[in-house]
Amino acid sequence: MQTIFSYIDRDTFVHRLHPVTKLGHVLLTLIIILIPYGPTLESALALSVWLAFSAVLWGIAGISLRQFWSLFKILLATFVFLILIQGFMYRGGEPLLVLGHLPISGGADLGVVTDAGLLFGLLLCVRVLVAVSALPLFISTTTISRVMAALNSMGVPNRFTFMFVSSLSFTNLIFEMWNSIIEAQKLRAFDIESMPLWQRARRAYVPVIVPLILLLFRKGNDLEVALKSRAFGSTHRPTQVEVLEVTWRDHLMVAVMLGVFGLCLWIRLFWK
Amino acid sequence: MNLTISRGEFVAVFGANGAGKSTLCYLLSGMIPNIYGGRRRGRVEVCGIDPWDHPINEIAQRCCMVLQDPEAQLFMPSLEMELAFGPANLGVPREEIMRRVEEALEVVGLKGLNRRNTNALSGGQKQRAALASVLTILPDLLVLDEPTSQLDPLGTKEVLEAIRNVREGHQVSILMTTHKTEEVMGLVDRCMVLKEGRVVALGPPEEVLSQVDLLEEAGVQPPTTARVFSAVSPWLPRGEALRPEADPDRAAGSLRRLLGAGALRLVPREVPESPGADAVGEPILQVQEVTFSYPGTPPVTALKEVSLDIRQGEFVGLIGQNGSGKSTLVKALVGLLRPQRGRILFKGEDLSRLSVGNIATRVGLVLQNPDYQLFSISAEREIAFGLENIGLAPERREERIHEVLEMVGLEHVRETFPFKLSFGDRRKLAVAAVLALGPEVLIMDEPTTAQDYRGRYLLAELAQRLRERDDRTIIMISHDMDLIARYADRLVVMYEGRVLLDGPTREVFREAEALRKTFLAPPTATQLAAGLASEGMPADLLTVDELLARLEKGGH
């Protein structure tokens, strides 16, 4: 099943970029969202420009809007919560809706929704959206082997990159096992998914976790045999099989990225 | 044990579970003592070095091992990376690695799939990928530990074909442990039979595999042709000897020649009625135009308007290749999957209205691997778990636990920790846990997986007893056609999400052409009988016993 966190096999401009260039996009995104923002139009504009830039990259990478929509749906409840909580809790701004008066320390009134509160809530949502739009773009357009090669090229030891990759495949394995065990226990009239939360916490996970741990020990043992049988840990210097090259695409992308980043900073800091 | 393998030689090792096959593999590949502990007397030398004195990555340059479980051996994101992993660890130059990868992919029949995600491969492809991943190291000795035991017939065929190609292209020696005597007969140079850690036979396959009594005693399934030839050999003229054949057509040819020469004679006997022909029970499970698709882009339709009536007391064999829809159908029968279209009725009651737990008291499913279920401190607690879940009164639980443990023959280990039991006993315990819920229909998913010759009939025998004792209905998924022929009175053949064939076992196995489409073949005894049809042998026999009952000593 295709998810927002799985690789999409295409041959696009974004796919061909050096993974480090794409990691640069993730890094700049992090910087963008960490800049302090107030409930102002320029803050909204700065964030929107970067979000639009990411959306364009999604489009170039051939990631369908449906994927973006899936991401949005996952976060929708968080957004509603953020907007409401900021709407009621934010100090300052003009009242939009008065439900009563419940003043709390610091000057906020829990009974009043303000325009600045709503805008600040909305801005927080956009920040979350900006933050989560960068990583799926990287994962959807970069094969794990290229990620490994990039990490190696950045000086990360081979052992660590392998641990990263094998933990990814083990995560998949754990999910599969987890589902199989839940199904197997359902066949004995033990349905963890339909239990109330307190009951799950009390006893439900033992029949799932015990078989999972025992099976993982066995799989781990098999994996060790398979690894050792293929000379893992040999004293030779491992050969880098995946070749990564910096091309004109990377130069262009870095230039555009820095340009848009600069524009966002200028809007946030100097635009009136 | 004494064993010498020459360069380029292929040796198959047979033996019951626990006979020492895997220990031999671990000793040769250096897993003992590098990963598993133990003590050793005597000397082991693999390509000039003693694995006992060398680190495992040094041994791996000479001897590589492939395990039974393909899932556990593949850990890289793409096939190409998987194959490159070994030589890359040894510092082989990149161009040489890529050349070896291409060559290995071609040898195992996976050419062109370089960039394929290993998770997206079928079982047979995964095992071939595991094989290719060690071929790129260019080892002198390949150790294959039951590489086909978890595969369907198509997967097994693909892997054996790949091994055949490896032999033709490389001067590599191979040691392979397996239970499948028939499938490797035409492939290997020598066979070795182990029993309780000792070599009881070692020699050319036709010599070793014709010793039917010795094989049976060692818990190894003799090839069908060996059983037939061994039974008729006392009737043959002096000096006439038959060697077991991998190819049923050639074996039938030998028998035809003997019939023609008068050394053997056919006994005219009626073919017994299909055991299912008199099954007149009421329908207990009705599958009505069921369609099921797994979500995805695009969705995968695993069942396409499947309709089926299962009658009370029937023993139904459900066969087909992996991906044909068998497992989806079974999951729908127990409520784990809910069909998008169609209905499933149990005694007229629509199962869509019941929870999986409620369905479990009507239709029970025994999974392939009991280790996905067992977690309790003792066998009896394991069974009590299900009874608590269905809310059975505490005073009745003890009686039910005793009853089912006795039924599966595990009363003597009721206080034993389940993981201390053998795999066969763990499977029996899983059956007991399902039976305790009182289902009238019992579904068994591939009861022969990872079992040796004796173990593979254990659960089928148990199912047969349950059917005879309580008139329970049995549905059994299996790739083992001999087992199906022996127990099932009705066969349902699935192909691409539809029911391709459905009828009495004898009639379905007569449809060799249709079965071939699904990469299934009738049991070897049926194929032998078909090969003798021109001599008057009924073509729809199912077992060796039925075949032998129609042969006798001739006049010459």
Short mmCIF file of N, CA and C in Angstrom, two decimals, chain A residues 183 187, chain B residues 152 290 292 294 302-303 306 318-338 344 365-368 443-446 475-479 492-495 497-498:
data_model
loop_
_atom_site.label_atom_id
_atom_site.label_comp_id
_atom_site.label_asym_id
_atom_site.label_seq_id
_atom_site.Cartn_x
_atom_site.Cartn_y
_atom_site.Cartn_z
N GLU A 183 -4.38 -10.54 14.67
CA GLU A 183 -5.34 -11.41 13.95
C GLU A 183 -5.42 -12.78 14.60
N LEU A 187 -8.70 -14.72 16.64
CA LEU A 187 -9.27 -16.05 16.36
C LEU A 187 -9.54 -16.82 17.65
N ASP B 152 5.65 -22.62 -1.92
CA ASP B 152 4.62 -23.38 -2.61
C ASP B 152 5.26 -24.15 -3.78
N VAL B 290 -19.02 -13.90 -3.27
CA VAL B 290 -18.18 -13.03 -2.44
C VAL B 290 -17.06 -12.40 -3.27
N PHE B 292 -13.79 -9.66 -2.75
CA PHE B 292 -13.00 -8.88 -1.78
C PHE B 292 -11.79 -8.27 -2.47
N TYR B 294 -8.26 -5.83 -1.71
CA TYR B 294 -7.40 -5.16 -0.74
C TYR B 294 -7.21 -3.72 -1.20
N ALA B 302 -8.79 -9.88 -4.62
CA ALA B 302 -8.29 -11.22 -4.28
C ALA B 302 -9.37 -12.29 -4.44
N LEU B 303 -10.63 -11.90 -4.30
CA LEU B 303 -11.73 -12.85 -4.51
C LEU B 303 -12.72 -12.23 -5.49
N VAL B 306 -16.89 -15.34 -5.66
CA VAL B 306 -16.70 -16.75 -5.29
C VAL B 306 -17.97 -17.28 -4.63
N LEU B 318 -8.35 -27.31 0.12
CA LEU B 318 -8.36 -26.03 -0.61
C LEU B 318 -6.95 -25.83 -1.15
N ILE B 319 -6.82 -25.88 -2.48
CA ILE B 319 -5.47 -25.80 -3.05
C ILE B 319 -5.37 -24.69 -4.09
N GLY B 320 -4.15 -24.34 -4.44
CA GLY B 320 -3.90 -23.25 -5.39
C GLY B 320 -2.57 -22.62 -5.03
N GLN B 321 -2.02 -21.87 -5.97
CA GLN B 321 -0.73 -21.22 -5.70
C GLN B 321 -0.90 -20.08 -4.70
N ASN B 322 0.21 -19.62 -4.14
CA ASN B 322 0.16 -18.42 -3.30
C ASN B 322 -0.39 -17.27 -4.15
N GLY B 323 -1.29 -16.50 -3.57
CA GLY B 323 -1.87 -15.39 -4.32
C GLY B 323 -3.11 -15.77 -5.09
N SER B 324 -3.55 -17.03 -4.98
CA SER B 324 -4.72 -17.45 -5.75
C SER B 324 -6.02 -17.08 -5.04
N GLY B 325 -5.93 -16.70 -3.76
CA GLY B 325 -7.13 -16.28 -3.03
C GLY B 325 -7.51 -17.22 -1.89
N LYS B 326 -6.74 -18.27 -1.67
CA LYS B 326 -7.09 -19.24 -0.62
C LYS B 326 -7.12 -18.57 0.76
N SER B 327 -6.04 -17.87 1.08
CA SER B 327 -5.96 -17.28 2.42
C SER B 327 -7.01 -16.20 2.61
N THR B 328 -7.25 -15.42 1.56
CA THR B 328 -8.29 -14.38 1.66
C THR B 328 -9.64 -15.02 1.92
N LEU B 329 -9.92 -16.11 1.21
CA LEU B 329 -11.21 -16.79 1.38
C LEU B 329 -11.34 -17.27 2.83
N VAL B 330 -10.28 -17.88 3.33
CA VAL B 330 -10.32 -18.42 4.69
C VAL B 330 -10.47 -17.29 5.71
N LYS B 331 -9.77 -16.19 5.48
CA LYS B 331 -9.90 -15.05 6.40
C LYS B 331 -11.31 -14.49 6.37
N ALA B 332 -11.93 -14.54 5.20
CA ALA B 332 -13.33 -14.08 5.11
C ALA B 332 -14.25 -15.05 5.86
N LEU B 333 -13.93 -16.33 5.80
CA LEU B 333 -14.78 -17.33 6.47
C LEU B 333 -14.75 -17.16 7.99
N VAL B 334 -13.63 -16.66 8.53
CA VAL B 334 -13.56 -16.49 9.99
C VAL B 334 -13.76 -15.04 10.41
N GLY B 335 -14.10 -14.18 9.46
CA GLY B 335 -14.46 -12.80 9.80
C GLY B 335 -13.30 -11.85 9.94
N LEU B 336 -12.07 -12.30 9.65
CA LEU B 336 -10.94 -11.38 9.74
C LEU B 336 -10.98 -10.36 8.61
N LEU B 337 -11.57 -10.76 7.49
CA LEU B 337 -11.79 -9.83 6.38
C LEU B 337 -13.29 -9.81 6.10
N ARG B 338 -13.81 -8.64 5.80
CA ARG B 338 -15.24 -8.53 5.50
C ARG B 338 -15.40 -8.25 4.01
N ILE B 344 -21.58 -14.54 3.48
CA ILE B 344 -21.12 -15.85 3.95
C ILE B 344 -22.07 -16.27 5.08
N LEU B 365 -10.00 -21.40 12.98
CA LEU B 365 -8.88 -21.44 12.03
C LEU B 365 -7.59 -21.72 12.78
N VAL B 366 -6.86 -22.74 12.35
CA VAL B 366 -5.55 -23.05 12.92
C VAL B 366 -4.50 -22.51 11.96
N LEU B 367 -3.69 -21.57 12.45
CA LEU B 367 -2.71 -20.92 11.58
C LEU B 367 -1.47 -21.78 11.36
N GLN B 368 -0.69 -21.41 10.33
CA GLN B 368 0.54 -22.17 10.03
C GLN B 368 1.52 -22.13 11.17
N ILE B 443 -10.71 -25.10 10.22
CA ILE B 443 -9.90 -24.82 9.03
C ILE B 443 -8.43 -24.93 9.43
N MET B 444 -7.66 -25.67 8.65
CA MET B 444 -6.23 -25.79 8.94
C MET B 444 -5.43 -25.20 7.79
N ASP B 445 -4.55 -24.26 8.13
CA ASP B 445 -3.77 -23.61 7.09
C ASP B 445 -2.40 -24.31 7.01
N GLU B 446 -2.17 -24.96 5.90
CA GLU B 446 -0.89 -25.63 5.59
C GLU B 446 -0.31 -26.39 6.80
N ILE B 475 -11.73 -28.07 6.66
CA ILE B 475 -11.21 -27.44 5.43
C ILE B 475 -9.70 -27.35 5.61
N MET B 476 -8.97 -27.87 4.66
CA MET B 476 -7.51 -27.89 4.82
C MET B 476 -6.83 -27.25 3.62
N ILE B 477 -6.02 -26.23 3.90
CA ILE B 477 -5.21 -25.61 2.83
C ILE B 477 -3.88 -26.36 2.81
N SER B 478 -3.46 -26.82 1.65
CA SER B 478 -2.15 -27.48 1.59
C SER B 478 -1.58 -27.46 0.18
N HIS B 479 -0.24 -27.47 0.14
CA HIS B 479 0.44 -27.62 -1.15
C HIS B 479 0.88 -29.06 -1.34
N VAL B 492 -11.21 -28.07 -3.72
CA VAL B 492 -11.55 -26.78 -4.32
C VAL B 492 -10.23 -26.18 -4.78
N VAL B 493 -10.12 -25.90 -6.08
CA VAL B 493 -8.88 -25.34 -6.62
C VAL B 493 -9.12 -23.87 -6.92
N MET B 494 -8.32 -23.01 -6.29
CA MET B 494 -8.45 -21.56 -6.52
C MET B 494 -7.41 -21.11 -7.55
N TYR B 495 -7.83 -20.16 -8.37
CA TYR B 495 -6.91 -19.61 -9.37
C TYR B 495 -7.33 -18.16 -9.65
N GLY B 497 -8.21 -15.71 -7.83
CA GLY B 497 -9.37 -15.20 -7.10
C GLY B 497 -10.68 -15.88 -7.41
N ARG B 498 -10.65 -16.92 -8.22
CA ARG B 498 -11.88 -17.63 -8.55
C ARG B 498 -11.73 -19.10 -8.23
#
